[in-house]
Structure formats: structure tokens, C-alpha cells
Amino acid sequence: MGVFQRRGNRAGKIWWISYMLAGRQHRESSGSTNKRIAEKLLTVRKAQVFEDRWNLPKSQTPHLENAVKEFLAAVPHDNTRARYDSSLRSVLRYFGPKIRLSEITPQSDCGFQQKRLSEGASRATANRDVAALSAMLSRTKKLSLISHNPCTDVGKLNERRERRQAKPLSYEEEARIKSVAPLWLRRSLRCWWRQAYV
């Protein structure tokens, strides 16, 4: 393994690198006449071989835009894909398409949640958006492209306060509904919607 120049051809000033991969020697041109560039390329190749051998996360993680496209292509169900697509568009708008997955942190996830709330999204929508990002990052982690899913460190927003609570009908409200309701609804009111049954 090392850096060398080939002799006996016109490209004799070009530096080449040699390294071992899966028990075999590989040679590759650096494309440069600068020895330092060739040494840096050799260092990168050694790191890539080491990462593959130990199944480590890659040092150069993909950009968010590419990861989103690959993730959506892997989702089999149309409705699920449409929901993820809607959420991940908001993610791309906030983080930008060129951010690397390794640069997403729990702090930036919390910032994304707060930004969605400030834009007028409900807590449930913000939670679904973070869940879509988390699903994509979990898949990326399984592919050994990142070492940790930062969304697992971010808590969910409380959605209960925003939900409409069930309210039993009073006897007066029940009588008003019965006066205009069809027969099937009047029968169901008799059993379910009384305040006394709650």
C-alpha cells in the first residue's frame, strides 16, 4: 500500500495509489501530479475500506434531498408515501436540500418543531413531520449511513389540549336533535348520548 509513480509511459508524472480491499490489491490513479493530493486520496480510500470492514457509518453521509428521494421510493403504500412526502417537504424547506444527514441534531429537530408551530401548524402536524423525518433517518441508520437517529432524543408535543373533547348532550339538546333527526339517529340517542350514561 502506498503512493507511487508509474514509469515507462507518458503519464509518468501522475501519482498512483495502492491499497488492499477484501484481500486484493487495488491500484488507482489520483489524477494529479501533486504527491500530497495522492496521499490524501489514499487516506480517504483507507478510511472507506475500514468503514466497510467494520460496518461503520460512512464518513460522508448523503444529502437530505437524495435521502428523501430514496426513502420515498422505498415506501410501498401510496397513502403512506403521500403523507411522508407532505411532511418531508416541510423538512426540506427548513433544513435545506444540501444539508448532510450527519449534521441533523436533536437541537435542530426541536427548532424544526417550533418553526412548524410558529407557521400555524398544529401540534399533531408537527409531530407527524418529525415522525416522517425519524422514519427516514431510521432507515438510513439501518443502511449504516449514520450512527444515530437524532429524532429519538426529541420528545413529542402534547396533542391532547388541541383535540376536541367529547361532550355529552343535555336532555334539552337531545330533545332538539330528536325533533329533526331520522329514526335511526333517534334510536341511537336513546342508548348512547345521554348525560346519565357518562
PDB file of C-alpha atoms in Angstrom:
ATOM      1  CA  MET A   1       0.000   0.000   0.000  1.00  0.00           C
ATOM      2  CA  GLY A   2       1.258   3.426  -0.800  1.00  0.00           C
ATOM      3  CA  VAL A   3       1.794   6.194  -3.305  1.00  0.00           C
ATOM      4  CA  PHE A   4       3.889   5.675  -6.433  1.00  0.00           C
ATOM      5  CA  GLN A   5       4.537   6.913  -9.970  1.00  0.00           C
ATOM      6  CA  ARG A   6       4.420   4.631 -12.967  1.00  0.00           C
ATOM      7  CA  ARG A   7       7.438   4.641 -15.247  1.00  0.00           C
ATOM      8  CA  GLY A   8       7.708   3.950 -18.918  1.00  0.00           C
ATOM      9  CA  ASN A   9       4.634   5.876 -20.111  1.00  0.00           C
ATOM     10  CA  ARG A  10       3.732   9.431 -20.963  1.00  0.00           C
ATOM     11  CA  ALA A  11       1.767   9.893 -17.754  1.00  0.00           C
ATOM     12  CA  GLY A  12       4.845   9.209 -15.630  1.00  0.00           C
ATOM     13  CA  LYS A  13       4.336  12.339 -13.530  1.00  0.00           C
ATOM     14  CA  ILE A  14       0.868  11.264 -12.336  1.00  0.00           C
ATOM     15  CA  TRP A  15       0.784   9.800  -8.831  1.00  0.00           C
ATOM     16  CA  TRP A  16      -0.989   6.497  -8.243  1.00  0.00           C
ATOM     17  CA  ILE A  17      -2.217   4.887  -5.055  1.00  0.00           C
ATOM     18  CA  SER A  18      -2.292   1.250  -3.994  1.00  0.00           C
ATOM     19  CA  TYR A  19      -4.433  -0.255  -1.225  1.00  0.00           C
ATOM     20  CA  MET A  20      -5.922  -3.590  -0.113  1.00  0.00           C
ATOM     21  CA  LEU A  21      -9.645  -4.272  -0.406  1.00  0.00           C
ATOM     22  CA  ALA A  22     -11.191  -7.649   0.516  1.00  0.00           C
ATOM     23  CA  GLY A  23      -7.762  -9.317   0.391  1.00  0.00           C
ATOM     24  CA  ARG A  24      -6.885  -7.978  -3.050  1.00  0.00           C
ATOM     25  CA  GLN A  25      -4.593  -5.162  -4.078  1.00  0.00           C
ATOM     26  CA  HIS A  26      -6.196  -2.248  -5.909  1.00  0.00           C
ATOM     27  CA  ARG A  27      -4.379   0.459  -7.833  1.00  0.00           C
ATOM     28  CA  GLU A  28      -5.959   3.763  -8.726  1.00  0.00           C
ATOM     29  CA  SER A  29      -4.771   6.949 -10.385  1.00  0.00           C
ATOM     30  CA  SER A  30      -5.004  10.095  -8.299  1.00  0.00           C
ATOM     31  CA  GLY A  31      -5.269  12.145 -11.491  1.00  0.00           C
ATOM     32  CA  SER A  32      -2.781  14.622 -10.062  1.00  0.00           C
ATOM     33  CA  THR A  33       0.917  15.355 -10.306  1.00  0.00           C
ATOM     34  CA  ASN A  34       0.868  16.531  -6.676  1.00  0.00           C
ATOM     35  CA  LYS A  35       2.030  13.821  -4.248  1.00  0.00           C
ATOM     36  CA  ARG A  36       0.119  15.345  -1.300  1.00  0.00           C
ATOM     37  CA  ILE A  37      -3.200  15.043  -3.154  1.00  0.00           C
ATOM     38  CA  ALA A  38      -2.433  11.397  -3.876  1.00  0.00           C
ATOM     39  CA  GLU A  39      -1.633  10.806  -0.177  1.00  0.00           C
ATOM     40  CA  LYS A  40      -4.948  12.420   0.839  1.00  0.00           C
ATOM     41  CA  LEU A  41      -6.811  10.208  -1.638  1.00  0.00           C
ATOM     42  CA  LEU A  42      -5.063   7.148  -0.190  1.00  0.00           C
ATOM     43  CA  THR A  43      -6.143   8.203   3.305  1.00  0.00           C
ATOM     44  CA  VAL A  44      -9.752   8.518   2.113  1.00  0.00           C
ATOM     45  CA  ARG A  45      -9.636   5.071   0.480  1.00  0.00           C
ATOM     46  CA  LYS A  46      -8.174   3.508   3.644  1.00  0.00           C
ATOM     47  CA  ALA A  47     -10.989   5.058   5.709  1.00  0.00           C
ATOM     48  CA  GLN A  48     -13.613   3.711   3.256  1.00  0.00           C
ATOM     49  CA  VAL A  49     -12.110   0.205   3.451  1.00  0.00           C
ATOM     50  CA  PHE A  50     -12.088   0.406   7.256  1.00  0.00           C
ATOM     51  CA  GLU A  51     -15.723   1.594   7.387  1.00  0.00           C
ATOM     52  CA  ASP A  52     -16.869  -1.241   5.126  1.00  0.00           C
ATOM     53  CA  ARG A  53     -14.927  -3.869   7.050  1.00  0.00           C
ATOM     54  CA  TRP A  54     -16.423  -2.950  10.432  1.00  0.00           C
ATOM     55  CA  ASN A  55     -19.833  -1.931   9.053  1.00  0.00           C
ATOM     56  CA  LEU A  56     -19.359   1.587  10.401  1.00  0.00           C
ATOM     57  CA  PRO A  57     -21.391   4.624   9.334  1.00  0.00           C
ATOM     58  CA  LYS A  58     -19.951   6.352   6.303  1.00  0.00           C
ATOM     59  CA  SER A  59     -17.877   9.472   6.914  1.00  0.00           C
ATOM     60  CA  GLN A  60     -19.636  11.277   4.049  1.00  0.00           C
ATOM     61  CA  THR A  61     -23.354  10.869   4.670  1.00  0.00           C
ATOM     62  CA  PRO A  62     -25.800  11.647   1.843  1.00  0.00           C
ATOM     63  CA  HIS A  63     -27.504  14.990   1.381  1.00  0.00           C
ATOM     64  CA  LEU A  64     -31.029  15.306   2.776  1.00  0.00           C
ATOM     65  CA  GLU A  65     -32.592  15.767  -0.675  1.00  0.00           C
ATOM     66  CA  ASN A  66     -31.127  12.489  -2.004  1.00  0.00           C
ATOM     67  CA  ALA A  67     -32.059  10.598   1.167  1.00  0.00           C
ATOM     68  CA  VAL A  68     -35.671  11.840   0.920  1.00  0.00           C
ATOM     69  CA  LYS A  69     -35.963  10.695  -2.714  1.00  0.00           C
ATOM     70  CA  GLU A  70     -34.568   7.237  -1.903  1.00  0.00           C
ATOM     71  CA  PHE A  71     -36.776   6.907   1.176  1.00  0.00           C
ATOM     72  CA  LEU A  72     -39.985   7.851  -0.659  1.00  0.00           C
ATOM     73  CA  ALA A  73     -39.147   5.436  -3.475  1.00  0.00           C
ATOM     74  CA  ALA A  74     -38.878   2.634  -0.883  1.00  0.00           C
ATOM     75  CA  VAL A  75     -42.304   3.303   0.713  1.00  0.00           C
ATOM     76  CA  PRO A  76     -44.707   0.763  -0.843  1.00  0.00           C
ATOM     77  CA  HIS A  77     -48.134   2.155   0.105  1.00  0.00           C
ATOM     78  CA  ASP A  78     -49.413   5.173  -1.847  1.00  0.00           C
ATOM     79  CA  ASN A  79     -51.233   6.870   1.059  1.00  0.00           C
ATOM     80  CA  THR A  80     -48.264   6.463   3.395  1.00  0.00           C
ATOM     81  CA  ARG A  81     -45.924   7.798   0.718  1.00  0.00           C
ATOM     82  CA  ALA A  82     -48.182  10.831   0.183  1.00  0.00           C
ATOM     83  CA  ARG A  83     -48.223  11.575   3.937  1.00  0.00           C
ATOM     84  CA  TYR A  84     -44.446  11.226   4.223  1.00  0.00           C
ATOM     85  CA  ASP A  85     -43.978  13.366   1.106  1.00  0.00           C
ATOM     86  CA  SER A  86     -46.085  16.151   2.617  1.00  0.00           C
ATOM     87  CA  SER A  87     -44.102  16.099   5.857  1.00  0.00           C
ATOM     88  CA  LEU A  88     -40.696  15.766   4.223  1.00  0.00           C
ATOM     89  CA  ARG A  89     -41.354  18.792   2.014  1.00  0.00           C
ATOM     90  CA  SER A  90     -41.575  20.829   5.232  1.00  0.00           C
ATOM     91  CA  VAL A  91     -38.383  19.166   6.452  1.00  0.00           C
ATOM     92  CA  LEU A  92     -36.562  20.085   3.227  1.00  0.00           C
ATOM     93  CA  ARG A  93     -37.844  23.655   3.434  1.00  0.00           C
ATOM     94  CA  TYR A  94     -36.488  24.043   6.981  1.00  0.00           C
ATOM     95  CA  PHE A  95     -33.147  22.196   6.754  1.00  0.00           C
ATOM     96  CA  GLY A  96     -32.348  22.838   3.096  1.00  0.00           C
ATOM     97  CA  PRO A  97     -31.682  20.148   0.483  1.00  0.00           C
ATOM     98  CA  LYS A  98     -27.872  20.198   0.748  1.00  0.00           C
ATOM     99  CA  ILE A  99     -27.514  19.521   4.489  1.00  0.00           C
ATOM    100  CA  ARG A 100     -25.850  16.200   5.242  1.00  0.00           C
ATOM    101  CA  LEU A 101     -27.773  13.716   7.389  1.00  0.00           C
ATOM    102  CA  SER A 102     -24.967  13.662   9.954  1.00  0.00           C
ATOM    103  CA  GLU A 103     -25.480  17.416  10.507  1.00  0.00           C
ATOM    104  CA  ILE A 104     -29.066  16.970  11.763  1.00  0.00           C
ATOM    105  CA  THR A 105     -29.060  17.169  15.566  1.00  0.00           C
ATOM    106  CA  PRO A 106     -31.692  16.910  18.318  1.00  0.00           C
ATOM    107  CA  GLN A 107     -31.412  20.696  18.735  1.00  0.00           C
ATOM    108  CA  SER A 108     -32.186  21.295  15.063  1.00  0.00           C
ATOM    109  CA  ASP A 109     -35.126  18.860  15.322  1.00  0.00           C
ATOM    110  CA  CYS A 110     -36.534  20.878  18.242  1.00  0.00           C
ATOM    111  CA  GLY A 111     -36.021  24.043  16.202  1.00  0.00           C
ATOM    112  CA  PHE A 112     -37.947  22.439  13.345  1.00  0.00           C
ATOM    113  CA  GLN A 113     -40.846  21.582  15.686  1.00  0.00           C
ATOM    114  CA  GLN A 114     -41.013  25.161  16.970  1.00  0.00           C
ATOM    115  CA  LYS A 115     -40.798  26.585  13.441  1.00  0.00           C
ATOM    116  CA  ARG A 116     -43.761  24.427  12.344  1.00  0.00           C
ATOM    117  CA  LEU A 117     -45.794  25.682  15.321  1.00  0.00           C
ATOM    118  CA  SER A 118     -44.899  29.305  14.528  1.00  0.00           C
ATOM    119  CA  GLU A 119     -46.090  28.737  10.936  1.00  0.00           C
ATOM    120  CA  GLY A 120     -49.527  27.814  12.294  1.00  0.00           C
ATOM    121  CA  ALA A 121     -49.274  24.023  12.089  1.00  0.00           C
ATOM    122  CA  SER A 122     -50.983  22.088  14.852  1.00  0.00           C
ATOM    123  CA  ARG A 123     -49.017  20.072  17.377  1.00  0.00           C
ATOM    124  CA  ALA A 124     -50.250  16.881  15.722  1.00  0.00           C
ATOM    125  CA  THR A 125     -48.927  18.032  12.339  1.00  0.00           C
ATOM    126  CA  ALA A 126     -45.547  18.959  13.851  1.00  0.00           C
ATOM    127  CA  ASN A 127     -45.398  15.512  15.467  1.00  0.00           C
ATOM    128  CA  ARG A 128     -46.203  13.803  12.140  1.00  0.00           C
ATOM    129  CA  ASP A 129     -43.500  15.824  10.376  1.00  0.00           C
ATOM    130  CA  VAL A 130     -40.868  14.812  12.944  1.00  0.00           C
ATOM    131  CA  ALA A 131     -42.119  11.194  12.756  1.00  0.00           C
ATOM    132  CA  ALA A 132     -41.604  11.194   8.967  1.00  0.00           C
ATOM    133  CA  LEU A 133     -38.065  12.538   9.405  1.00  0.00           C
ATOM    134  CA  SER A 134     -37.443   9.920  12.092  1.00  0.00           C
ATOM    135  CA  ALA A 135     -38.678   7.096   9.830  1.00  0.00           C
ATOM    136  CA  MET A 136     -36.322   8.235   7.078  1.00  0.00           C
ATOM    137  CA  LEU A 137     -33.355   8.513   9.485  1.00  0.00           C
ATOM    138  CA  SER A 138     -34.122   5.082  10.985  1.00  0.00           C
ATOM    139  CA  ARG A 139     -33.943   3.550   7.521  1.00  0.00           C
ATOM    140  CA  THR A 140     -30.684   5.405   6.862  1.00  0.00           C
ATOM    141  CA  LYS A 141     -29.279   4.088  10.144  1.00  0.00           C
ATOM    142  CA  LYS A 142     -30.171   0.510   9.140  1.00  0.00           C
ATOM    143  CA  LEU A 143     -28.186   1.083   5.941  1.00  0.00           C
ATOM    144  CA  SER A 144     -25.199   2.139   8.131  1.00  0.00           C
ATOM    145  CA  LEU A 145     -25.090   5.626   6.638  1.00  0.00           C
ATOM    146  CA  ILE A 146     -25.497   7.315  10.035  1.00  0.00           C
ATOM    147  CA  SER A 147     -24.729   6.077  13.547  1.00  0.00           C
ATOM    148  CA  HIS A 148     -27.663   7.611  15.438  1.00  0.00           C
ATOM    149  CA  ASN A 149     -31.188   8.847  14.762  1.00  0.00           C
ATOM    150  CA  PRO A 150     -31.385  12.280  16.453  1.00  0.00           C
ATOM    151  CA  CYS A 151     -35.203  12.280  16.371  1.00  0.00           C
ATOM    152  CA  THR A 152     -35.261   9.595  19.085  1.00  0.00           C
ATOM    153  CA  ASP A 153     -33.916  12.221  21.513  1.00  0.00           C
ATOM    154  CA  VAL A 154     -36.757  14.655  20.758  1.00  0.00           C
ATOM    155  CA  GLY A 155     -39.993  14.362  22.718  1.00  0.00           C
ATOM    156  CA  LYS A 156     -43.426  14.546  21.147  1.00  0.00           C
ATOM    157  CA  LEU A 157     -45.576  17.616  21.594  1.00  0.00           C
ATOM    158  CA  ASN A 158     -48.728  17.174  23.687  1.00  0.00           C
ATOM    159  CA  GLU A 159     -51.654  16.932  21.250  1.00  0.00           C
ATOM    160  CA  ARG A 160     -54.455  16.375  23.781  1.00  0.00           C
ATOM    161  CA  ARG A 161     -55.001  20.038  24.562  1.00  0.00           C
ATOM    162  CA  GLU A 162     -55.789  20.782  20.917  1.00  0.00           C
ATOM    163  CA  ARG A 163     -58.189  17.880  20.411  1.00  0.00           C
ATOM    164  CA  ARG A 164     -61.897  18.441  20.760  1.00  0.00           C
ATOM    165  CA  GLN A 165     -63.143  16.693  23.860  1.00  0.00           C
ATOM    166  CA  ALA A 166     -66.289  14.597  23.774  1.00  0.00           C
ATOM    167  CA  LYS A 167     -69.192  16.403  25.445  1.00  0.00           C
ATOM    168  CA  PRO A 168     -72.350  14.584  26.482  1.00  0.00           C
ATOM    169  CA  LEU A 169     -75.674  16.003  25.383  1.00  0.00           C
ATOM    170  CA  SER A 170     -78.042  17.546  27.866  1.00  0.00           C
ATOM    171  CA  TYR A 171     -81.702  16.451  27.817  1.00  0.00           C
ATOM    172  CA  GLU A 172     -82.700  19.710  26.067  1.00  0.00           C
ATOM    173  CA  GLU A 173     -80.081  19.205  23.301  1.00  0.00           C
ATOM    174  CA  GLU A 174     -81.208  15.610  22.913  1.00  0.00           C
ATOM    175  CA  ALA A 175     -84.855  16.692  22.522  1.00  0.00           C
ATOM    176  CA  ARG A 176     -83.930  19.281  19.859  1.00  0.00           C
ATOM    177  CA  ILE A 177     -81.932  16.714  17.851  1.00  0.00           C
ATOM    178  CA  LYS A 178     -84.726  14.125  18.143  1.00  0.00           C
ATOM    179  CA  SER A 179     -87.242  16.565  16.747  1.00  0.00           C
ATOM    180  CA  VAL A 180     -85.383  16.778  13.401  1.00  0.00           C
ATOM    181  CA  ALA A 181     -83.360  13.536  13.350  1.00  0.00           C
ATOM    182  CA  PRO A 182     -84.155  10.438  11.294  1.00  0.00           C
ATOM    183  CA  LEU A 183     -85.386   7.321  13.053  1.00  0.00           C
ATOM    184  CA  TRP A 184     -82.009   5.537  13.200  1.00  0.00           C
ATOM    185  CA  LEU A 185     -80.405   8.512  14.942  1.00  0.00           C
ATOM    186  CA  ARG A 186     -83.255   8.827  17.458  1.00  0.00           C
ATOM    187  CA  ARG A 187     -82.791   5.192  18.432  1.00  0.00           C
ATOM    188  CA  SER A 188     -79.066   5.616  18.912  1.00  0.00           C
ATOM    189  CA  LEU A 189     -79.620   8.726  21.030  1.00  0.00           C
ATOM    190  CA  ARG A 190     -81.783   6.681  23.352  1.00  0.00           C
ATOM    191  CA  CYS A 191     -78.799   4.418  24.126  1.00  0.00           C
ATOM    192  CA  TRP A 192     -75.567   6.359  23.795  1.00  0.00           C
ATOM    193  CA  TRP A 193     -75.683  10.124  24.102  1.00  0.00           C
ATOM    194  CA  ARG A 194     -77.457  10.619  27.411  1.00  0.00           C
ATOM    195  CA  GLN A 195     -75.665  12.558  30.061  1.00  0.00           C
ATOM    196  CA  ALA A 196     -76.725   9.921  32.603  1.00  0.00           C
ATOM    197  CA  TYR A 197     -74.628   7.232  30.830  1.00  0.00           C
ATOM    198  CA  VAL A 198     -71.375   9.158  31.074  1.00  0.00           C
TER     199      VAL A 198
END
